[in-house]
Coordinates of C-alpha atoms in Angstrom, one line a residue:
Chain A
M290 CA 101.2 112.0 166.0
Q291 CA 98.1 111.1 168.0
I292 CA 97.8 107.4 169.1
L293 CA 94.8 105.9 170.7
V294 CA 95.2 102.5 172.5
C295 CA 92.0 100.6 173.1
F296 CA 92.0 97.9 175.8
Q297 CA 89.4 96.0 177.7
P298 CA 90.3 94.5 181.1
I299 CA 89.1 90.9 181.5
K300 CA 88.3 88.6 184.3
D301 CA 91.0 86.0 185.1
A302 CA 88.8 82.9 184.4
S303 CA 91.7 80.6 185.0
K304 CA 91.2 81.3 188.7
L305 CA 87.8 79.6 188.7
S306 CA 87.8 76.2 190.4
T307 CA 86.8 73.0 188.6
H308 CA 83.9 72.7 191.0
D309 CA 82.5 76.0 189.9
W310 CA 82.7 75.0 186.3
E311 CA 80.9 71.8 187.0
T312 CA 78.0 73.1 189.0
A313 CA 76.7 76.2 187.3
L314 CA 75.9 76.5 183.6
E315 CA 77.0 80.1 183.7
P316 CA 79.6 80.4 186.5
S317 CA 79.8 83.7 188.3
F318 CA 83.0 85.7 187.4
S319 CA 82.1 88.6 189.6
F320 CA 84.5 87.8 192.4
L321 CA 87.5 87.0 190.1
P322 CA 90.3 89.6 189.8
W323 CA 90.5 91.9 186.8
M324 CA 93.6 91.5 184.5
L325 CA 94.9 93.0 181.3
H326 CA 94.7 90.7 178.4
P327 CA 98.3 89.8 177.4
S328 CA 97.7 91.2 173.9
D329 CA 96.3 94.4 175.3
E330 CA 99.4 94.7 177.6
T331 CA 101.6 94.2 174.5
A332 CA 99.8 97.0 172.7
L333 CA 100.1 99.4 175.7
A334 CA 103.7 98.6 176.2
A335 CA 104.6 98.9 172.5
V336 CA 103.1 102.4 172.4
L337 CA 105.0 103.4 175.5
H338 CA 108.2 102.2 173.8
L339 CA 107.3 104.2 170.7
K340 CA 106.7 107.3 172.7
E341 CA 110.2 107.0 174.3
Q342 CA 111.7 106.6 170.8
R343 CA 109.9 109.7 169.4
Q344 CA 110.7 111.8 172.4
A345 CA 114.4 110.9 172.0
Q346 CA 114.1 112.2 168.5
Y347 CA 112.4 115.4 169.7
R348 CA 109.2 114.5 167.8
K349 CA 105.7 115.0 169.1
I350 CA 103.5 112.2 170.1
H351 CA 100.3 112.1 172.1
C352 CA 99.3 108.8 173.7
H353 CA 95.7 108.3 174.6
A354 CA 94.6 105.2 176.6
L355 CA 91.0 104.2 176.2
A356 CA 89.7 101.6 178.6
I357 CA 86.4 99.8 177.8
G358 CA 84.5 98.9 180.9
D359 CA 83.4 100.5 184.2
S360 CA 85.2 101.9 187.2
S361 CA 87.2 98.7 187.5
C362 CA 89.4 100.1 184.7
D363 CA 90.6 103.0 186.9
V364 CA 93.4 101.0 188.5
F365 CA 94.8 100.2 185.0
L366 CA 94.3 103.7 183.7
R367 CA 96.1 105.2 186.8
R368 CA 99.0 102.9 186.1
L369 CA 99.1 103.9 182.5
G370 CA 99.0 107.6 183.5
A371 CA 101.9 107.0 185.8
L372 CA 103.9 105.3 183.0
G373 CA 103.5 108.2 180.6
Y374 CA 100.1 108.1 178.8
D375 CA 98.9 111.7 178.2
M376 CA 95.2 111.2 178.3
L377 CA 93.0 108.6 180.1
T378 CA 89.5 107.7 179.2
C379 CA 87.0 105.1 180.4
L380 CA 84.4 104.2 177.8
E381 CA 81.4 102.6 179.6
A382 CA 80.2 100.6 176.6
Y383 CA 79.2 96.9 176.9
Q384 CA 77.9 96.2 173.4
D385 CA 78.9 97.3 169.9
I386 CA 82.1 98.7 171.3
A387 CA 83.6 99.6 167.9
Y388 CA 80.6 101.9 167.1
H389 CA 81.0 103.8 170.4
I390 CA 84.8 104.2 169.8
V391 CA 84.2 105.6 166.4
Q392 CA 81.6 108.0 167.9
Y393 CA 84.1 109.0 170.6
M394 CA 86.8 109.6 168.0
K395 CA 84.7 112.4 166.4
Q396 CA 85.6 114.5 169.5
Y397 CA 89.2 113.4 169.7
P398 CA 90.6 112.6 166.2
V399 CA 93.7 110.4 166.1
D400 CA 96.1 109.1 163.5
V401 CA 96.7 105.6 164.7
I402 CA 94.6 103.2 166.7
V403 CA 96.3 100.3 168.5
T404 CA 94.4 97.4 169.9
G405 CA 95.3 94.0 171.3
Y406 CA 94.7 91.0 169.1
H407 CA 92.2 89.0 171.1
D408 CA 88.9 87.4 170.2
D409 CA 90.5 86.8 166.8
G410 CA 91.1 90.5 166.3
I411 CA 87.5 91.4 165.9
L412 CA 87.8 94.9 167.3
G413 CA 90.6 95.9 165.0
C414 CA 88.8 94.6 162.0
I415 CA 85.5 96.4 162.8
L416 CA 87.3 99.6 163.6
A417 CA 89.2 99.5 160.3
E418 CA 86.0 98.9 158.3
K419 CA 83.9 101.5 160.1
L420 CA 86.6 104.1 159.7
Q421 CA 87.7 102.9 156.3
W422 CA 91.3 102.8 157.5
S423 CA 94.0 100.3 156.7
L424 CA 94.5 97.4 159.2
L425 CA 97.7 95.6 160.1
S426 CA 96.9 92.5 162.1
Y427 CA 99.3 90.5 164.2
G428 CA 101.6 93.4 164.9
V429 CA 104.5 92.5 167.2
D430 CA 106.5 95.7 167.3
L431 CA 106.1 99.5 166.7
Q432 CA 108.9 101.7 165.7
T433 CA 109.3 105.3 164.5
S434 CA 109.7 106.0 160.8
V435 CA 111.7 108.6 159.0
Q436 CA 108.5 109.9 157.5
E437 CA 106.4 111.9 159.9
D438 CA 103.1 110.6 158.6
A439 CA 104.1 106.9 158.7
L440 CA 104.9 104.2 161.3
S441 CA 107.1 101.2 161.1
V442 CA 105.1 98.2 162.1
T443 CA 106.5 94.7 162.3
I444 CA 103.8 92.1 161.8
L445 CA 103.9 88.3 162.0
Q446 CA 103.0 86.3 158.8
E447 CA 103.1 82.6 159.3
A448 CA 106.5 81.8 160.7
R449 CA 108.2 85.0 159.6
K450 CA 108.2 88.7 160.5
L451 CA 107.4 91.4 158.0
S452 CA 108.7 94.8 158.6
T453 CA 106.4 97.5 157.1
I454 CA 106.4 101.2 156.8
A455 CA 102.7 102.0 157.0
A456 CA 101.1 105.4 156.4
K457 CA 98.5 106.7 158.7
P458 CA 95.6 106.6 159.4
L459 CA 96.0 103.1 160.5
V460 CA 94.7 100.4 162.9
V461 CA 97.2 98.0 164.3
S462 CA 96.2 94.9 166.1
M463 CA 99.1 93.8 168.4
K464 CA 99.9 90.2 169.4
T465 CA 102.2 89.1 172.1
M466 CA 105.5 87.8 170.9
G467 CA 107.8 88.2 173.8
E468 CA 109.4 91.6 172.8
H469 CA 108.3 94.7 174.8
D470 CA 105.3 92.8 175.8
R471 CA 105.1 93.7 179.5
L472 CA 104.3 97.1 181.0
P473 CA 107.1 98.4 183.2
I474 CA 106.4 98.8 186.9
A475 CA 105.6 102.4 187.9
T476 CA 107.6 103.9 190.7
L477 CA 105.8 105.3 193.8
R478 CA 106.6 108.8 192.7
Q479 CA 105.1 108.2 189.3
M480 CA 102.0 106.7 190.9
D481 CA 101.7 109.6 193.2
Q482 CA 101.8 112.1 190.4
A483 CA 99.2 110.1 188.4
K484 CA 96.8 110.3 191.3
H485 CA 95.7 113.7 190.1
M486 CA 95.4 112.9 186.4
P487 CA 91.8 113.3 185.2
I488 CA 90.1 110.2 183.9
E489 CA 87.3 111.1 181.4
V490 CA 84.3 108.8 181.8
V491 CA 82.1 108.4 178.8
A492 CA 78.8 106.6 179.3
C493 CA 77.4 105.0 176.1
M494 CA 73.8 104.1 176.6
E495 CA 72.8 104.2 172.9
K496 CA 72.2 100.9 171.2
H497 CA 73.2 100.6 167.6
Y498 CA 72.2 97.3 166.0
Q499 CA 70.9 96.3 162.7
T500 CA 69.9 92.8 163.8
E501 CA 70.8 91.5 167.2
A502 CA 72.2 88.0 167.2
K503 CA 70.3 85.7 169.6
G504 CA 72.5 83.4 171.6
E505 CA 72.4 80.8 174.4
I506 CA 75.0 78.9 176.4
C507 CA 74.8 75.1 176.7
W508 CA 76.7 72.4 178.4
S509 CA 79.5 70.8 176.4
E510 CA 80.9 67.3 176.4
Q511 CA 84.5 67.4 177.7
R512 CA 87.3 66.1 175.6
H513 CA 87.8 62.3 175.6
K514 CA 89.9 61.4 178.6
I515 CA 91.3 58.4 180.3
L516 CA 92.2 58.7 183.9
L517 CA 94.6 56.1 185.3
D518 CA 94.4 55.0 188.9
A519 CA 97.3 55.6 191.2
D520 CA 97.3 51.9 192.2
V521 CA 98.5 50.7 188.8
S522 CA 102.2 50.0 188.5
I523 CA 104.3 52.3 186.4
E524 CA 105.1 49.7 183.9
E525 CA 101.4 49.0 183.3
K526 CA 100.8 52.7 183.0
Q527 CA 103.5 53.1 180.4
Q528 CA 102.2 50.1 178.5
R529 CA 98.6 51.4 178.5
L530 CA 99.8 54.9 177.5
W531 CA 101.7 53.6 174.4
Q532 CA 98.8 51.2 173.6
E533 CA 96.4 54.1 173.6
L534 CA 98.7 56.1 171.3
Y535 CA 99.2 53.1 169.0
I536 CA 95.4 52.5 168.7
K537 CA 94.9 56.2 168.0
E538 CA 97.5 56.2 165.3
E539 CA 96.1 53.1 163.8
K540 CA 92.6 54.6 163.7
R541 CA 94.0 57.6 161.8
Chain B
M32 CA 70.7 78.6 147.7
K33 CA 74.2 79.4 146.8
Y34 CA 77.3 78.9 149.0
A35 CA 81.0 79.4 148.6
I36 CA 84.0 78.0 150.5
I37 CA 87.0 80.4 150.7
A38 CA 90.4 78.9 151.5
S39 CA 94.0 79.7 151.0
N40 CA 95.9 77.3 148.8
R41 CA 97.7 76.0 151.9
Q42 CA 94.4 74.8 153.3
L43 CA 93.3 72.6 150.4
Q44 CA 94.1 69.4 152.3
S45 CA 91.3 70.1 154.7
I46 CA 88.7 71.0 152.0
H47 CA 87.2 67.6 151.8
G48 CA 86.3 67.4 155.4
L49 CA 84.6 70.8 155.4
Y50 CA 82.9 70.0 152.1
N51 CA 81.5 66.8 153.5
K52 CA 80.3 68.5 156.6
L53 CA 78.5 71.1 154.5
L54 CA 76.9 68.5 152.3
T55 CA 75.0 67.1 155.2
K56 CA 73.6 70.5 156.0
I57 CA 72.5 71.8 152.6
A58 CA 69.7 70.8 150.2
P59 CA 70.6 68.7 147.2
E60 CA 69.7 71.5 144.7
D61 CA 72.0 73.9 146.5
S62 CA 75.5 74.6 145.0
I63 CA 78.9 75.2 146.6
D64 CA 81.7 76.9 144.8
L65 CA 85.3 77.0 145.9
W66 CA 87.4 80.1 146.1
I67 CA 91.2 79.7 146.4
I68 CA 93.1 82.7 147.6
A69 CA 96.7 82.6 146.3
T70 CA 99.6 84.9 145.8
E71 CA 101.0 85.7 142.4
G72 CA 103.4 83.0 141.3
E73 CA 101.6 80.2 143.1
Q74 CA 100.5 77.7 140.4
F75 CA 97.0 76.4 140.1
E76 CA 97.8 73.2 138.3
G77 CA 100.3 72.1 140.9
F78 CA 97.9 71.0 143.6
C79 CA 95.0 70.1 141.4
D80 CA 96.6 66.8 140.2
D81 CA 96.0 65.2 143.5
H82 CA 92.8 67.0 144.3
Q83 CA 89.5 65.3 143.7
W84 CA 87.0 67.4 141.7
I85 CA 84.1 68.0 144.0
F86 CA 83.2 71.5 143.0
Q87 CA 81.4 72.6 139.9
H88 CA 83.1 76.1 139.9
V89 CA 86.5 76.8 141.2
H90 CA 87.7 80.5 141.4
F91 CA 91.4 81.1 141.6
L92 CA 92.1 84.5 143.0
S93 CA 95.7 85.6 142.5
I94 CA 97.0 88.8 144.1
A95 CA 100.3 90.4 143.2
E96 CA 101.5 91.5 146.6
Y97 CA 102.0 89.1 149.5
G98 CA 99.2 88.7 151.9
W99 CA 97.5 92.0 151.8
Q100 CA 94.0 91.7 152.9
E101 CA 93.0 95.0 151.4
A102 CA 93.5 93.7 147.8
R103 CA 91.7 90.4 148.5
L104 CA 88.9 92.2 150.2
D105 CA 88.4 94.6 147.3
A106 CA 88.4 91.7 144.9
L107 CA 86.0 89.6 146.9
T108 CA 83.7 92.5 147.7
D109 CA 83.3 93.4 144.0
F110 CA 82.6 89.8 143.1
F111 CA 80.1 89.0 145.8
Q112 CA 78.2 92.3 145.4
Q113 CA 77.4 91.3 141.9
N114 CA 77.1 87.5 142.4
I115 CA 75.0 87.2 145.6
V116 CA 75.5 84.1 147.7
D117 CA 73.7 83.1 150.9
A118 CA 76.7 82.1 152.9
L119 CA 80.5 82.1 152.7
F120 CA 82.4 79.5 154.6
F121 CA 86.0 80.2 155.4
M122 CA 88.6 77.7 156.5
Q123 CA 89.9 78.9 159.9
N124 CA 93.2 80.7 160.2
M125 CA 94.2 84.2 161.1
E126 CA 94.0 85.6 157.6
M127 CA 90.7 84.0 156.8
T128 CA 89.2 85.2 160.1
E129 CA 90.1 88.8 159.3
L130 CA 88.8 88.4 155.7
A131 CA 85.5 87.0 157.0
I132 CA 84.8 89.8 159.5
R133 CA 85.7 92.6 157.2
L134 CA 83.9 91.1 154.2
S135 CA 80.8 90.6 156.2
I136 CA 80.8 94.3 157.1
R137 CA 81.3 95.4 153.5
L138 CA 78.6 93.1 152.3
K139 CA 76.3 94.1 155.1
G140 CA 76.0 90.5 156.3
S141 CA 76.8 88.8 159.5
Y142 CA 79.9 86.9 160.8
A143 CA 80.6 84.1 163.2
I144 CA 84.1 82.7 164.0
N145 CA 85.5 79.5 165.4
I146 CA 82.4 77.7 164.4
Q147 CA 82.2 73.9 164.8
D148 CA 78.7 73.2 163.6
I149 CA 75.9 75.0 161.6
L150 CA 72.2 74.6 161.0
L151 CA 70.9 76.3 157.9
H152 CA 67.3 77.6 157.8
D153 CA 65.5 79.7 155.2
Q154 CA 65.5 82.9 157.2
Y155 CA 68.5 82.4 159.5
I156 CA 71.6 80.3 160.3
E157 CA 72.3 78.8 163.7
V158 CA 75.9 78.4 164.6
Q159 CA 77.6 76.5 167.4
K160 CA 81.0 76.9 168.9
E161 CA 82.9 75.9 172.0
I162 CA 83.7 78.5 174.6
F163 CA 85.7 78.5 177.9
D164 CA 88.1 75.9 176.6
G165 CA 85.4 73.6 175.5
R166 CA 83.6 73.6 178.8
R167 CA 80.5 75.2 177.3
L168 CA 78.8 75.5 173.9
W169 CA 77.6 78.7 172.5
K170 CA 74.7 78.7 170.0
E171 CA 73.6 81.8 168.2
Q172 CA 71.4 82.8 165.3
H173 CA 72.2 85.2 162.5
Q174 CA 69.7 86.7 160.1
D175 CA 71.7 89.1 157.9
K176 CA 72.9 87.5 154.6
P177 CA 75.5 86.7 153.4
Y178 CA 76.6 84.8 156.5
C179 CA 80.4 84.8 156.7
I180 CA 81.2 81.8 158.8
V181 CA 84.7 80.8 159.8
M182 CA 84.7 77.1 160.3
K183 CA 87.1 75.1 162.4
P184 CA 88.6 72.3 160.4
P185 CA 86.7 69.1 161.0
I186 CA 88.4 66.5 163.2
N187 CA 88.5 63.8 160.6
E188 CA 90.2 65.6 157.7
N189 CA 90.9 62.5 155.7
I190 CA 87.3 61.9 154.6
Q191 CA 87.1 61.8 150.9
A192 CA 84.1 63.4 149.2
A193 CA 82.5 61.7 146.2
S194 CA 84.0 63.3 143.2
L195 CA 82.0 64.6 140.3
S196 CA 82.3 63.0 136.9
S197 CA 82.9 66.2 135.1
K198 CA 85.8 68.6 135.7
P199 CA 85.0 71.9 137.4
I200 CA 84.9 75.2 135.5
V201 CA 87.9 77.1 136.6
H202 CA 87.7 80.9 136.8
F203 CA 91.0 82.8 137.1
H204 CA 90.9 86.2 138.7
H205 CA 94.3 88.0 138.7
F206 CA 95.1 91.3 140.2
P207 CA 98.6 92.2 139.1
K208 CA 98.7 95.7 140.5
I209 CA 96.9 96.9 143.6
A210 CA 96.7 100.2 145.2
S211 CA 98.1 99.6 148.7
Q212 CA 98.2 103.2 149.7
M213 CA 99.0 102.4 153.3
L214 CA 102.3 100.7 152.5
E215 CA 105.3 102.7 151.6
N216 CA 107.9 99.9 152.0
Y217 CA 108.1 96.4 153.4
C218 CA 110.6 93.6 153.8
F219 CA 110.6 90.1 155.3
M220 CA 112.7 89.1 158.2
R221 CA 113.4 85.7 159.9
V222 CA 111.7 85.3 163.3
K223 CA 114.7 85.5 165.6
N224 CA 113.4 83.5 168.6
N225 CA 111.6 80.8 166.8
Q226 CA 112.8 77.6 168.5
G227 CA 111.0 75.4 166.1
L228 CA 108.0 75.0 168.3
Q229 CA 105.6 76.1 165.5
D230 CA 106.7 73.1 163.3
A231 CA 107.4 70.6 166.0
E232 CA 105.5 67.3 165.9
R233 CA 106.2 66.4 169.5
I234 CA 106.4 68.9 172.3
L235 CA 107.3 68.5 175.9
L236 CA 105.4 71.2 177.8
V237 CA 106.9 71.9 181.2
G238 CA 104.9 73.8 183.9
Q239 CA 105.7 75.3 187.3
G240 CA 104.8 72.0 189.0
V241 CA 108.2 70.5 188.1
G242 CA 109.5 72.6 191.0
S243 CA 112.9 74.1 189.9
A244 CA 115.1 75.4 187.2
E245 CA 117.2 72.2 187.6
A246 CA 114.2 70.1 186.8
V247 CA 113.5 72.1 183.7
A248 CA 117.1 71.6 182.6
Q249 CA 116.7 67.8 183.3
L250 CA 113.6 67.7 181.2
Q251 CA 115.2 69.6 178.4
I252 CA 117.8 66.8 178.3
W253 CA 115.1 64.2 178.2
A254 CA 113.3 66.1 175.5
K255 CA 116.4 66.2 173.4
Q256 CA 116.9 62.5 173.8
Q257 CA 113.3 61.8 172.7
K258 CA 113.6 64.3 169.8
M259 CA 111.0 66.5 171.3
Q260 CA 110.9 70.3 171.4
L261 CA 110.7 71.9 174.8
G262 CA 108.0 74.4 175.6
V263 CA 107.1 76.1 178.9
T264 CA 104.3 77.8 180.6
R265 CA 104.1 81.5 181.6
A266 CA 104.8 80.6 185.3
V267 CA 108.1 78.9 184.4
V268 CA 109.2 82.0 182.4
L269 CA 108.2 84.4 185.2
N270 CA 110.3 82.3 187.6
G271 CA 113.2 82.7 185.3
W272 CA 113.6 79.0 184.7
A273 CA 113.4 79.3 180.9
S274 CA 113.5 81.9 178.2
M275 CA 110.5 83.8 176.9
D276 CA 110.8 82.3 173.4
L277 CA 109.9 78.9 174.7
L278 CA 106.6 80.2 176.0
I279 CA 103.4 78.5 174.9
G280 CA 99.9 79.9 175.5
A281 CA 97.8 82.9 174.9
S282 CA 100.7 85.2 175.7
G283 CA 103.2 83.1 173.8
Q284 CA 103.1 80.7 170.8
V285 CA 100.1 78.8 169.7
V286 CA 101.3 75.3 168.6
S287 CA 99.7 72.4 166.9
P288 CA 101.9 69.3 167.4
K289 CA 100.8 65.7 167.0
L290 CA 101.8 64.9 170.6
C291 CA 102.0 67.3 173.5
L292 CA 103.3 65.8 176.7
A293 CA 102.4 68.2 179.6
V294 CA 104.5 67.8 182.7
G295 CA 103.7 69.7 185.9
V296 CA 101.2 71.8 184.1
S297 CA 98.0 72.9 185.8
G298 CA 96.1 73.6 182.5
A299 CA 94.9 77.2 183.0
A300 CA 92.8 78.6 180.2
P301 CA 95.5 80.9 178.7
L302 CA 97.9 78.0 178.5
F303 CA 95.4 75.6 177.0
Y304 CA 94.6 78.1 174.3
G305 CA 98.2 77.5 173.1
I306 CA 97.9 73.7 172.9
Q307 CA 94.3 73.2 172.0
N308 CA 95.2 72.4 168.4
A309 CA 97.4 69.5 169.5
S310 CA 96.2 66.1 168.2
Y311 CA 96.9 64.3 171.4
I312 CA 97.6 65.6 174.8
I313 CA 99.2 63.6 177.6
A314 CA 99.3 65.1 181.1
I315 CA 101.6 63.9 183.9
N316 CA 100.7 65.5 187.2
T317 CA 100.6 64.6 190.9
D318 CA 97.5 66.8 191.4
A319 CA 94.4 64.8 190.4
N320 CA 92.3 68.0 190.6
A321 CA 94.4 70.0 188.1
P322 CA 92.3 71.2 185.2
I323 CA 94.7 69.6 182.7
I324 CA 93.7 66.2 183.9
E325 CA 90.2 66.6 182.5
K326 CA 91.3 68.3 179.3
A327 CA 94.0 65.9 178.3
D328 CA 93.4 62.9 176.2
L329 CA 95.4 60.8 178.5
S330 CA 96.2 61.7 182.1
I331 CA 98.7 60.1 184.4
I332 CA 98.6 61.0 188.1
H333 CA 102.2 60.3 189.1
D334 CA 105.5 61.8 189.7
W335 CA 107.2 62.8 186.5
K336 CA 110.7 62.1 188.0
I337 CA 110.0 58.4 188.0
L338 CA 108.4 58.3 184.5
L339 CA 110.7 60.6 182.6
Q340 CA 114.3 59.5 183.3
P341 CA 117.0 60.7 180.9
Y342 CA 119.2 58.0 179.5
E343 CA 122.6 57.7 181.2
T344 CA 125.5 58.2 178.8

């Protein structure tokens, strides 16, 4: 079974100070650290878990990690190589990512694509439609199935889980649920071995658009807020707090 | 021009708000139809007794198997390829978002998600949404029809639209058997670690700022006394002060309580994603510069230990 995991490192925007948000319309994220999106990390960890399961059953599995971005992805790819991913690729695409992934897959066909469920699962939806594959959104766990050409995927539907046996080819969009959601820490020995793993870099310069959506960023009004002074007594604060709640409820 | 609203039968309570919003955007001669996505067995008459008739045409789409988008997509694609509309408006939730994106690709249209406001023009649509936790607005234009727009529920959902004098024409579309080739078997399971956060009306959200595991335990007692559910931030979980199933945020659960009391929470973007649907957010923090102070509806800069004292038994 060939599994491709697509992930895109993101900037940790929570590290940006309030001052930066207030001063610039488009604050610079360039100095912020890169991080894995929690859903991407869940997807990567779930596939590693699946690989362990299949190897324990002496069944073949090939895990391919595909990072979308530039050389900043190398550190994540090296870590994944150390943890057991068989093939590492960096896809240098910045727009119309799904199209470039589909193009890339013509060289390396796979049975299952796993992505993280972020940005409302757009990537998974577009991949499923472009490839005309089935899609399972909100996956929370991957397990091996008795059938060789199928995968057991647990998905979340409203407040309950749904365990499915899904036949490949398949796109799974994974969401963090607290189970197998963190990548393990690689040992120094594993990291040392992964140093020599090749990382394939694919530059995608081609633009593929029907009509490009034009967009602009604007200032937004902050949510309604009431800031209480530190000088006011606690009793008064409590009174005002409940008054505000009462008024809000009354208005509703 | 012709438009359609697509909603699941659980979202019908919010239909009036969205309909009223759209009424202000469209021309008087334009028409809006309603599509209700249901599962086989769910009755149409049940919820229509209390529902005002504001649409001329209501389509009730009933699918045999539970929640499979493939079947819904096939049915909607077939219909809208034959009956061309200018825009499809979806009520926001996970299923509808997926439906909108995939349907737009099949119909060769364009999609936009989490949209708060729209401006309809003859040749294009301008949509507007909040980004970066509401710090900025993003406006973009789409030209390819049909526009598949996933709308956030309007804030005032209780607005009642003027009802039509005549009853709507109801069209039933039933798909008893679908070809779900991908699924060989499936079964439902109870979510093991659900602590009731999803359904809780009042949540006490505890952050790293409270200082220790003992403080979290103390606040848990207070929450129990106040009949609130306890939720925690990622930092609290990573410190080992609370279990993972209490985690709220982008990497945990997304909750929508009526009241969220955030104590010792800085208000980082991933966390705020988890509580952004809360009707009312109260923040208690000693740090006046914490981002949560600006995001909350009511902020108290004070020590929580003085404000939140458990009753003595």
